[in-house]
Amino acid sequence: MSETSARPRPVSPHLTIYRLTWTMAMSIIHRICGIGLYFGTLLLAWWLVAAATGAKYFDTASAFFGSWFGQLILLGYTWALVHYLLGLIRHFIWDTGFGFGPERQTLARMTLVGSVSITILLWALALVLRS
Amino acid sequence: MMRTPLSRVRGLGAAHHGTEQFWLERLTGAFSVILLVILIGIVITLVGRSHATVIATLSKPLVTVIFVAAIISFSIHMKLVMQVVIEDYVHTPLRKVTLLMLNTFFCWGVGLACVFAILKISFGP
């Protein structure tokens, strides 16, 4: 028994041996977006706590979100949010048993195209509403 | 032949929870999609607004309820999804259990902070 357990256990092939496909890339990005959003909720918490604390503290938070660094984070956060949201919808389509044919690739491409366009639209809308 | 009789499947499986976690992940995912769309709609009108305007909007009962519902849904979804990520990549028992505990702690912490803040805003100073 000890001889067999000393040998390294066989492992299944992983990422490195496969050709990168659209569906695979979107699956990986979906998970990365999810992890980003997980820690990104701290921003939502900070914003809400700042608003609850008072005007002075809220202005500090607003100043950060308004700075170029804050805007960059918020832009990334918006895109990750929209991308993850579209990914969830894609998973719901799969859950109903549809979308497993050649349209998989179209679905994957639409997720990326959709998330980028919706992010641009949302930021444009925010700019219009702000002025 | 049925290989998994109901009596064996019910409440069992590797984690003794059957498909409960998978279902809850999907359920909170669906809620989160709907609530996120509404939330984005609310937050986008508050970009660059003053503290008073933000407070006035957030303290509306419907907005408060939507925020609380969204935060609960996000927190549960986050906890379940991160649990899957940890279970996928971390295989050392001690590290895995520690991270799973931190995950639960983080999601509860962020969720409670958000819920408390929004309720405080809504109920006033």
PDB file of C-alpha atoms in Angstrom:
ATOM      1  CA  MET A   1       0.000   0.000   0.000  1.00  0.00           C
ATOM      2  CA  SER A   2       2.769   2.422   0.926  1.00  0.00           C
ATOM      3  CA  GLU A   3       4.455   1.829  -2.437  1.00  0.00           C
ATOM      4  CA  THR A   4       1.371   2.768  -4.407  1.00  0.00           C
ATOM      5  CA  SER A   5       0.533   5.801  -2.276  1.00  0.00           C
ATOM      6  CA  ALA A   6       4.079   7.155  -2.686  1.00  0.00           C
ATOM      7  CA  ARG A   7       3.549   7.431  -6.445  1.00  0.00           C
ATOM      8  CA  PRO A   8       2.040  10.722  -7.592  1.00  0.00           C
ATOM      9  CA  ARG A   9      -1.656  10.386  -8.276  1.00  0.00           C
ATOM     10  CA  PRO A  10      -2.678  10.722 -11.918  1.00  0.00           C
ATOM     11  CA  VAL A  11      -4.170  14.096 -12.760  1.00  0.00           C
ATOM     12  CA  SER A  12      -6.646  14.919 -15.487  1.00  0.00           C
ATOM     13  CA  PRO A  13      -5.529  17.216 -18.317  1.00  0.00           C
ATOM     14  CA  HIS A  14      -5.905  20.856 -17.450  1.00  0.00           C
ATOM     15  CA  LEU A  15      -6.044  24.272 -19.136  1.00  0.00           C
ATOM     16  CA  THR A  16      -2.550  24.225 -20.616  1.00  0.00           C
ATOM     17  CA  ILE A  17      -3.090  21.362 -23.066  1.00  0.00           C
ATOM     18  CA  TYR A  18      -6.302  22.666 -24.635  1.00  0.00           C
ATOM     19  CA  ARG A  19      -6.598  25.138 -27.495  1.00  0.00           C
ATOM     20  CA  LEU A  20      -8.232  28.304 -26.181  1.00  0.00           C
ATOM     21  CA  THR A  21     -11.811  28.541 -27.431  1.00  0.00           C
ATOM     22  CA  TRP A  22     -14.435  31.250 -27.027  1.00  0.00           C
ATOM     23  CA  THR A  23     -16.572  29.205 -24.656  1.00  0.00           C
ATOM     24  CA  MET A  24     -13.547  28.313 -22.556  1.00  0.00           C
ATOM     25  CA  ALA A  25     -12.344  31.913 -22.431  1.00  0.00           C
ATOM     26  CA  MET A  26     -15.794  33.150 -21.408  1.00  0.00           C
ATOM     27  CA  SER A  27     -15.999  30.473 -18.718  1.00  0.00           C
ATOM     28  CA  ILE A  28     -12.647  31.572 -17.267  1.00  0.00           C
ATOM     29  CA  ILE A  29     -13.523  35.269 -17.515  1.00  0.00           C
ATOM     30  CA  HIS A  30     -16.890  34.585 -15.866  1.00  0.00           C
ATOM     31  CA  ARG A  31     -15.122  33.139 -12.843  1.00  0.00           C
ATOM     32  CA  ILE A  32     -12.558  35.961 -12.718  1.00  0.00           C
ATOM     33  CA  CYS A  33     -15.387  38.523 -12.918  1.00  0.00           C
ATOM     34  CA  GLY A  34     -17.201  36.699 -10.127  1.00  0.00           C
ATOM     35  CA  ILE A  35     -14.121  36.839  -7.885  1.00  0.00           C
ATOM     36  CA  GLY A  36     -13.629  40.518  -8.730  1.00  0.00           C
ATOM     37  CA  LEU A  37     -17.247  41.326  -7.919  1.00  0.00           C
ATOM     38  CA  TYR A  38     -16.970  39.374  -4.672  1.00  0.00           C
ATOM     39  CA  PHE A  39     -14.354  41.804  -3.385  1.00  0.00           C
ATOM     40  CA  GLY A  40     -15.989  44.654  -5.292  1.00  0.00           C
ATOM     41  CA  THR A  41     -19.007  44.487  -2.965  1.00  0.00           C
ATOM     42  CA  LEU A  42     -16.703  46.226  -0.484  1.00  0.00           C
ATOM     43  CA  LEU A  43     -17.136  49.317  -2.681  1.00  0.00           C
ATOM     44  CA  LEU A  44     -20.932  49.067  -2.383  1.00  0.00           C
ATOM     45  CA  ALA A  45     -20.592  48.559   1.376  1.00  0.00           C
ATOM     46  CA  TRP A  46     -18.244  51.556   1.655  1.00  0.00           C
ATOM     47  CA  TRP A  47     -20.582  53.757  -0.397  1.00  0.00           C
ATOM     48  CA  LEU A  48     -23.634  52.811   1.706  1.00  0.00           C
ATOM     49  CA  VAL A  49     -21.805  53.081   5.044  1.00  0.00           C
ATOM     50  CA  ALA A  50     -20.382  56.464   3.962  1.00  0.00           C
ATOM     51  CA  ALA A  51     -23.865  57.679   3.048  1.00  0.00           C
ATOM     52  CA  ALA A  52     -25.198  56.438   6.397  1.00  0.00           C
ATOM     53  CA  THR A  53     -22.350  58.040   8.351  1.00  0.00           C
ATOM     54  CA  GLY A  54     -22.821  61.614   7.159  1.00  0.00           C
ATOM     55  CA  ALA A  55     -22.293  64.239   4.487  1.00  0.00           C
ATOM     56  CA  LYS A  56     -18.622  64.836   5.310  1.00  0.00           C
ATOM     57  CA  TYR A  57     -17.665  61.166   5.110  1.00  0.00           C
ATOM     58  CA  PHE A  58     -19.830  60.685   2.033  1.00  0.00           C
ATOM     59  CA  ASP A  59     -17.968  63.498   0.258  1.00  0.00           C
ATOM     60  CA  THR A  60     -14.663  61.731   0.962  1.00  0.00           C
ATOM     61  CA  ALA A  61     -15.989  58.539  -0.627  1.00  0.00           C
ATOM     62  CA  SER A  62     -17.453  60.524  -3.534  1.00  0.00           C
ATOM     63  CA  ALA A  63     -14.112  62.250  -4.089  1.00  0.00           C
ATOM     64  CA  PHE A  64     -12.425  58.861  -4.331  1.00  0.00           C
ATOM     65  CA  PHE A  65     -15.002  57.477  -6.752  1.00  0.00           C
ATOM     66  CA  GLY A  66     -14.709  60.692  -8.764  1.00  0.00           C
ATOM     67  CA  SER A  67     -10.899  60.528  -9.045  1.00  0.00           C
ATOM     68  CA  TRP A  68      -9.296  58.941 -12.106  1.00  0.00           C
ATOM     69  CA  PHE A  69      -8.320  55.899 -10.051  1.00  0.00           C
ATOM     70  CA  GLY A  70     -11.813  55.552  -8.627  1.00  0.00           C
ATOM     71  CA  GLN A  71     -13.347  55.955 -12.066  1.00  0.00           C
ATOM     72  CA  LEU A  72     -11.019  53.279 -13.447  1.00  0.00           C
ATOM     73  CA  ILE A  73     -12.091  50.868 -10.697  1.00  0.00           C
ATOM     74  CA  LEU A  74     -15.765  51.709 -11.255  1.00  0.00           C
ATOM     75  CA  LEU A  75     -15.389  51.194 -15.018  1.00  0.00           C
ATOM     76  CA  GLY A  76     -13.878  47.764 -14.412  1.00  0.00           C
ATOM     77  CA  TYR A  77     -16.545  47.035 -11.815  1.00  0.00           C
ATOM     78  CA  THR A  78     -19.347  47.994 -14.217  1.00  0.00           C
ATOM     79  CA  TRP A  79     -17.950  45.788 -16.967  1.00  0.00           C
ATOM     80  CA  ALA A  80     -17.410  42.827 -14.618  1.00  0.00           C
ATOM     81  CA  LEU A  81     -20.934  43.249 -13.285  1.00  0.00           C
ATOM     82  CA  VAL A  82     -22.545  43.348 -16.728  1.00  0.00           C
ATOM     83  CA  HIS A  83     -20.357  40.517 -18.001  1.00  0.00           C
ATOM     84  CA  TYR A  84     -21.205  38.346 -15.007  1.00  0.00           C
ATOM     85  CA  LEU A  85     -24.896  39.207 -15.376  1.00  0.00           C
ATOM     86  CA  LEU A  86     -24.907  38.136 -19.032  1.00  0.00           C
ATOM     87  CA  GLY A  87     -22.970  35.019 -18.027  1.00  0.00           C
ATOM     88  CA  LEU A  88     -25.684  34.173 -15.508  1.00  0.00           C
ATOM     89  CA  ILE A  89     -28.329  34.557 -18.219  1.00  0.00           C
ATOM     90  CA  ARG A  90     -26.241  32.294 -20.492  1.00  0.00           C
ATOM     91  CA  HIS A  91     -26.132  29.695 -17.730  1.00  0.00           C
ATOM     92  CA  PHE A  92     -29.902  29.924 -17.381  1.00  0.00           C
ATOM     93  CA  ILE A  93     -30.256  29.222 -21.101  1.00  0.00           C
ATOM     94  CA  TRP A  94     -28.040  26.153 -20.655  1.00  0.00           C
ATOM     95  CA  ASP A  95     -30.039  25.110 -17.583  1.00  0.00           C
ATOM     96  CA  THR A  96     -33.176  24.867 -19.705  1.00  0.00           C
ATOM     97  CA  GLY A  97     -31.329  22.503 -22.065  1.00  0.00           C
ATOM     98  CA  PHE A  98     -30.808  24.929 -24.955  1.00  0.00           C
ATOM     99  CA  GLY A  99     -27.655  26.434 -26.427  1.00  0.00           C
ATOM    100  CA  PHE A 100     -25.420  23.362 -26.496  1.00  0.00           C
ATOM    101  CA  GLY A 101     -25.051  23.159 -30.278  1.00  0.00           C
ATOM    102  CA  PRO A 102     -22.818  25.275 -32.536  1.00  0.00           C
ATOM    103  CA  GLU A 103     -24.613  28.337 -31.106  1.00  0.00           C
ATOM    104  CA  ARG A 104     -22.443  27.943 -27.998  1.00  0.00           C
ATOM    105  CA  GLN A 105     -19.763  30.008 -29.691  1.00  0.00           C
ATOM    106  CA  THR A 106     -22.252  32.692 -30.718  1.00  0.00           C
ATOM    107  CA  LEU A 107     -23.536  32.836 -27.140  1.00  0.00           C
ATOM    108  CA  ALA A 108     -19.995  33.213 -25.830  1.00  0.00           C
ATOM    109  CA  ARG A 109     -19.146  35.974 -28.333  1.00  0.00           C
ATOM    110  CA  MET A 110     -22.415  37.774 -27.618  1.00  0.00           C
ATOM    111  CA  THR A 111     -21.570  37.772 -23.905  1.00  0.00           C
ATOM    112  CA  LEU A 112     -18.365  39.722 -24.537  1.00  0.00           C
ATOM    113  CA  VAL A 113     -19.785  42.036 -27.215  1.00  0.00           C
ATOM    114  CA  GLY A 114     -22.880  42.592 -25.062  1.00  0.00           C
ATOM    115  CA  SER A 115     -20.968  43.339 -21.876  1.00  0.00           C
ATOM    116  CA  VAL A 116     -18.644  45.855 -23.573  1.00  0.00           C
ATOM    117  CA  SER A 117     -21.505  47.645 -25.375  1.00  0.00           C
ATOM    118  CA  ILE A 118     -23.797  47.734 -22.332  1.00  0.00           C
ATOM    119  CA  THR A 119     -20.939  49.099 -20.190  1.00  0.00           C
ATOM    120  CA  ILE A 120     -20.313  51.914 -22.709  1.00  0.00           C
ATOM    121  CA  LEU A 121     -24.071  52.637 -22.870  1.00  0.00           C
ATOM    122  CA  LEU A 122     -24.389  52.755 -19.068  1.00  0.00           C
ATOM    123  CA  TRP A 123     -21.443  55.168 -18.722  1.00  0.00           C
ATOM    124  CA  ALA A 124     -22.806  57.351 -21.499  1.00  0.00           C
ATOM    125  CA  LEU A 125     -26.190  57.356 -19.767  1.00  0.00           C
ATOM    126  CA  ALA A 126     -24.585  58.230 -16.421  1.00  0.00           C
ATOM    127  CA  LEU A 127     -22.731  61.152 -18.057  1.00  0.00           C
ATOM    128  CA  VAL A 128     -25.928  62.425 -19.677  1.00  0.00           C
ATOM    129  CA  LEU A 129     -27.915  62.110 -16.427  1.00  0.00           C
ATOM    130  CA  ARG A 130     -25.159  63.847 -14.501  1.00  0.00           C
ATOM    131  CA  SER A 131     -25.093  66.963 -16.664  1.00  0.00           C
TER     132      SER A 131
ATOM    133  CA  MET B   1     -32.964   0.356 -13.633  1.00  0.00           C
ATOM    134  CA  MET B   2     -33.026   3.352 -11.364  1.00  0.00           C
ATOM    135  CA  ARG B   3     -29.580   3.634  -9.876  1.00  0.00           C
ATOM    136  CA  THR B   4     -30.314   6.292  -7.316  1.00  0.00           C
ATOM    137  CA  PRO B   5     -33.541   5.508  -5.444  1.00  0.00           C
ATOM    138  CA  LEU B   6     -35.232   8.495  -3.858  1.00  0.00           C
ATOM    139  CA  SER B   7     -34.666   7.150  -0.376  1.00  0.00           C
ATOM    140  CA  ARG B   8     -30.919   7.178  -0.978  1.00  0.00           C
ATOM    141  CA  VAL B   9     -30.730  10.449  -2.861  1.00  0.00           C
ATOM    142  CA  ARG B  10     -32.915  12.538  -0.608  1.00  0.00           C
ATOM    143  CA  GLY B  11     -30.704  14.674   1.583  1.00  0.00           C
ATOM    144  CA  LEU B  12     -27.633  12.679   0.693  1.00  0.00           C
ATOM    145  CA  GLY B  13     -24.774  13.029  -1.762  1.00  0.00           C
ATOM    146  CA  ALA B  14     -21.182  13.838  -0.870  1.00  0.00           C
ATOM    147  CA  ALA B  15     -22.057  16.820   1.319  1.00  0.00           C
ATOM    148  CA  HIS B  16     -25.341  15.309   2.593  1.00  0.00           C
ATOM    149  CA  HIS B  17     -27.203  18.260   1.128  1.00  0.00           C
ATOM    150  CA  GLY B  18     -28.312  16.807  -2.201  1.00  0.00           C
ATOM    151  CA  THR B  19     -28.772  19.457  -4.883  1.00  0.00           C
ATOM    152  CA  GLU B  20     -29.767  22.133  -2.377  1.00  0.00           C
ATOM    153  CA  GLN B  21     -26.642  24.236  -2.895  1.00  0.00           C
ATOM    154  CA  PHE B  22     -26.870  24.071  -6.681  1.00  0.00           C
ATOM    155  CA  TRP B  23     -30.514  25.100  -6.547  1.00  0.00           C
ATOM    156  CA  LEU B  24     -29.912  27.954  -4.096  1.00  0.00           C
ATOM    157  CA  GLU B  25     -27.072  29.211  -6.314  1.00  0.00           C
ATOM    158  CA  ARG B  26     -29.410  29.282  -9.316  1.00  0.00           C
ATOM    159  CA  LEU B  27     -32.265  30.802  -7.320  1.00  0.00           C
ATOM    160  CA  THR B  28     -30.153  33.639  -5.896  1.00  0.00           C
ATOM    161  CA  GLY B  29     -28.582  34.016  -9.358  1.00  0.00           C
ATOM    162  CA  ALA B  30     -32.008  34.620 -10.902  1.00  0.00           C
ATOM    163  CA  PHE B  31     -33.027  37.032  -8.123  1.00  0.00           C
ATOM    164  CA  SER B  32     -29.701  38.824  -8.436  1.00  0.00           C
ATOM    165  CA  VAL B  33     -30.126  39.356 -12.194  1.00  0.00           C
ATOM    166  CA  ILE B  34     -33.531  41.012 -11.723  1.00  0.00           C
ATOM    167  CA  LEU B  35     -32.497  43.033  -8.672  1.00  0.00           C
ATOM    168  CA  LEU B  36     -29.192  44.096 -10.270  1.00  0.00           C
ATOM    169  CA  VAL B  37     -30.972  45.586 -13.266  1.00  0.00           C
ATOM    170  CA  ILE B  38     -33.204  47.639 -10.931  1.00  0.00           C
ATOM    171  CA  LEU B  39     -30.227  48.548  -8.727  1.00  0.00           C
ATOM    172  CA  ILE B  40     -28.164  49.774 -11.698  1.00  0.00           C
ATOM    173  CA  GLY B  41     -31.182  51.881 -12.720  1.00  0.00           C
ATOM    174  CA  ILE B  42     -31.311  53.492  -9.274  1.00  0.00           C
ATOM    175  CA  VAL B  43     -27.570  53.988  -8.762  1.00  0.00           C
ATOM    176  CA  ILE B  44     -27.034  55.500 -12.232  1.00  0.00           C
ATOM    177  CA  THR B  45     -29.337  58.408 -11.311  1.00  0.00           C
ATOM    178  CA  LEU B  46     -27.219  59.051  -8.190  1.00  0.00           C
ATOM    179  CA  VAL B  47     -23.844  59.429  -9.929  1.00  0.00           C
ATOM    180  CA  GLY B  48     -22.208  62.667  -8.783  1.00  0.00           C
ATOM    181  CA  ARG B  49     -25.217  63.732  -6.693  1.00  0.00           C
ATOM    182  CA  SER B  50     -25.008  65.395  -3.288  1.00  0.00           C
ATOM    183  CA  HIS B  51     -25.320  63.540   0.003  1.00  0.00           C
ATOM    184  CA  ALA B  52     -28.817  64.951   0.584  1.00  0.00           C
ATOM    185  CA  THR B  53     -30.098  63.734  -2.804  1.00  0.00           C
ATOM    186  CA  VAL B  54     -28.592  60.275  -2.298  1.00  0.00           C
ATOM    187  CA  ILE B  55     -30.123  59.989   1.184  1.00  0.00           C
ATOM    188  CA  ALA B  56     -33.506  61.176  -0.111  1.00  0.00           C
ATOM    189  CA  THR B  57     -33.529  58.477  -2.803  1.00  0.00           C
ATOM    190  CA  LEU B  58     -32.163  55.641  -0.666  1.00  0.00           C
ATOM    191  CA  SER B  59     -34.608  56.302   2.163  1.00  0.00           C
ATOM    192  CA  LYS B  60     -37.658  55.752  -0.051  1.00  0.00           C
ATOM    193  CA  PRO B  61     -39.295  52.548   1.292  1.00  0.00           C
ATOM    194  CA  LEU B  62     -39.364  50.761  -2.067  1.00  0.00           C
ATOM    195  CA  VAL B  63     -35.713  51.598  -2.771  1.00  0.00           C
ATOM    196  CA  THR B  64     -34.710  50.410   0.715  1.00  0.00           C
ATOM    197  CA  VAL B  65     -36.576  47.111   0.303  1.00  0.00           C
ATOM    198  CA  ILE B  66     -34.999  46.539  -3.133  1.00  0.00           C
ATOM    199  CA  PHE B  67     -31.538  47.248  -1.706  1.00  0.00           C
ATOM    200  CA  VAL B  68     -32.023  44.907   1.257  1.00  0.00           C
ATOM    201  CA  ALA B  69     -33.406  42.136  -0.982  1.00  0.00           C
ATOM    202  CA  ALA B  70     -30.552  42.610  -3.445  1.00  0.00           C
ATOM    203  CA  ILE B  71     -27.886  42.557  -0.739  1.00  0.00           C
ATOM    204  CA  ILE B  72     -29.283  39.360   0.818  1.00  0.00           C
ATOM    205  CA  SER B  73     -29.470  37.710  -2.604  1.00  0.00           C
ATOM    206  CA  PHE B  74     -25.927  38.827  -3.567  1.00  0.00           C
ATOM    207  CA  SER B  75     -24.459  37.711  -0.232  1.00  0.00           C
ATOM    208  CA  ILE B  76     -25.884  34.191  -0.432  1.00  0.00           C
ATOM    209  CA  HIS B  77     -24.878  33.888  -4.097  1.00  0.00           C
ATOM    210  CA  MET B  78     -21.366  35.197  -3.360  1.00  0.00           C
ATOM    211  CA  LYS B  79     -20.901  32.773  -0.482  1.00  0.00           C
ATOM    212  CA  LEU B  80     -21.977  29.755  -2.553  1.00  0.00           C
ATOM    213  CA  VAL B  81     -19.981  30.698  -5.647  1.00  0.00           C
ATOM    214  CA  MET B  82     -16.778  31.450  -3.730  1.00  0.00           C
ATOM    215  CA  GLN B  83     -17.232  28.158  -1.858  1.00  0.00           C
ATOM    216  CA  VAL B  84     -17.169  26.331  -5.213  1.00  0.00           C
ATOM    217  CA  VAL B  85     -14.034  28.251  -6.260  1.00  0.00           C
ATOM    218  CA  ILE B  86     -12.274  27.368  -2.986  1.00  0.00           C
ATOM    219  CA  GLU B  87     -13.313  23.722  -3.245  1.00  0.00           C
ATOM    220  CA  ASP B  88     -12.026  23.644  -6.835  1.00  0.00           C
ATOM    221  CA  TYR B  89      -8.540  24.981  -6.143  1.00  0.00           C
ATOM    222  CA  VAL B  90      -7.670  24.438  -2.477  1.00  0.00           C
ATOM    223  CA  HIS B  91      -7.122  20.861  -1.404  1.00  0.00           C
ATOM    224  CA  THR B  92      -5.131  21.159   1.830  1.00  0.00           C
ATOM    225  CA  PRO B  93      -7.710  20.465   4.573  1.00  0.00           C
ATOM    226  CA  LEU B  94      -6.591  23.174   7.011  1.00  0.00           C
ATOM    227  CA  ARG B  95      -6.243  25.853   4.324  1.00  0.00           C
ATOM    228  CA  LYS B  96      -9.552  24.854   2.759  1.00  0.00           C
ATOM    229  CA  VAL B  97     -11.520  24.985   6.009  1.00  0.00           C
ATOM    230  CA  THR B  98      -9.894  28.302   6.961  1.00  0.00           C
ATOM    231  CA  LEU B  99     -10.768  29.857   3.611  1.00  0.00           C
ATOM    232  CA  LEU B 100     -14.315  28.481   3.751  1.00  0.00           C
ATOM    233  CA  MET B 101     -14.738  30.066   7.192  1.00  0.00           C
ATOM    234  CA  LEU B 102     -13.288  33.380   5.984  1.00  0.00           C
ATOM    235  CA  ASN B 103     -15.653  33.206   3.006  1.00  0.00           C
ATOM    236  CA  THR B 104     -18.710  32.851   5.244  1.00  0.00           C
ATOM    237  CA  PHE B 105     -17.383  35.595   7.533  1.00  0.00           C
ATOM    238  CA  PHE B 106     -16.720  37.971   4.606  1.00  0.00           C
ATOM    239  CA  CYS B 107     -20.144  37.488   3.008  1.00  0.00           C
ATOM    240  CA  TRP B 108     -21.997  37.888   6.296  1.00  0.00           C
ATOM    241  CA  GLY B 109     -19.847  40.901   7.212  1.00  0.00           C
ATOM    242  CA  VAL B 110     -20.299  42.769   3.940  1.00  0.00           C
ATOM    243  CA  GLY B 111     -23.984  41.831   3.798  1.00  0.00           C
ATOM    244  CA  LEU B 112     -24.709  42.968   7.352  1.00  0.00           C
ATOM    245  CA  ALA B 113     -22.753  46.219   6.911  1.00  0.00           C
ATOM    246  CA  CYS B 114     -24.752  47.050   3.773  1.00  0.00           C
ATOM    247  CA  VAL B 115     -28.114  46.122   5.319  1.00  0.00           C
ATOM    248  CA  PHE B 116     -27.367  48.091   8.491  1.00  0.00           C
ATOM    249  CA  ALA B 117     -26.264  51.157   6.497  1.00  0.00           C
ATOM    250  CA  ILE B 118     -29.315  51.160   4.232  1.00  0.00           C
ATOM    251  CA  LEU B 119     -31.700  50.679   7.180  1.00  0.00           C
ATOM    252  CA  LYS B 120     -29.980  53.477   9.092  1.00  0.00           C
ATOM    253  CA  ILE B 121     -30.357  55.762   6.080  1.00  0.00           C
ATOM    254  CA  SER B 122     -33.979  54.745   5.646  1.00  0.00           C
ATOM    255  CA  PHE B 123     -35.017  55.147   9.291  1.00  0.00           C
ATOM    256  CA  GLY B 124     -33.195  58.470   9.556  1.00  0.00           C
ATOM    257  CA  PRO B 125     -30.622  59.769  12.064  1.00  0.00           C
TER     258      PRO B 125
END
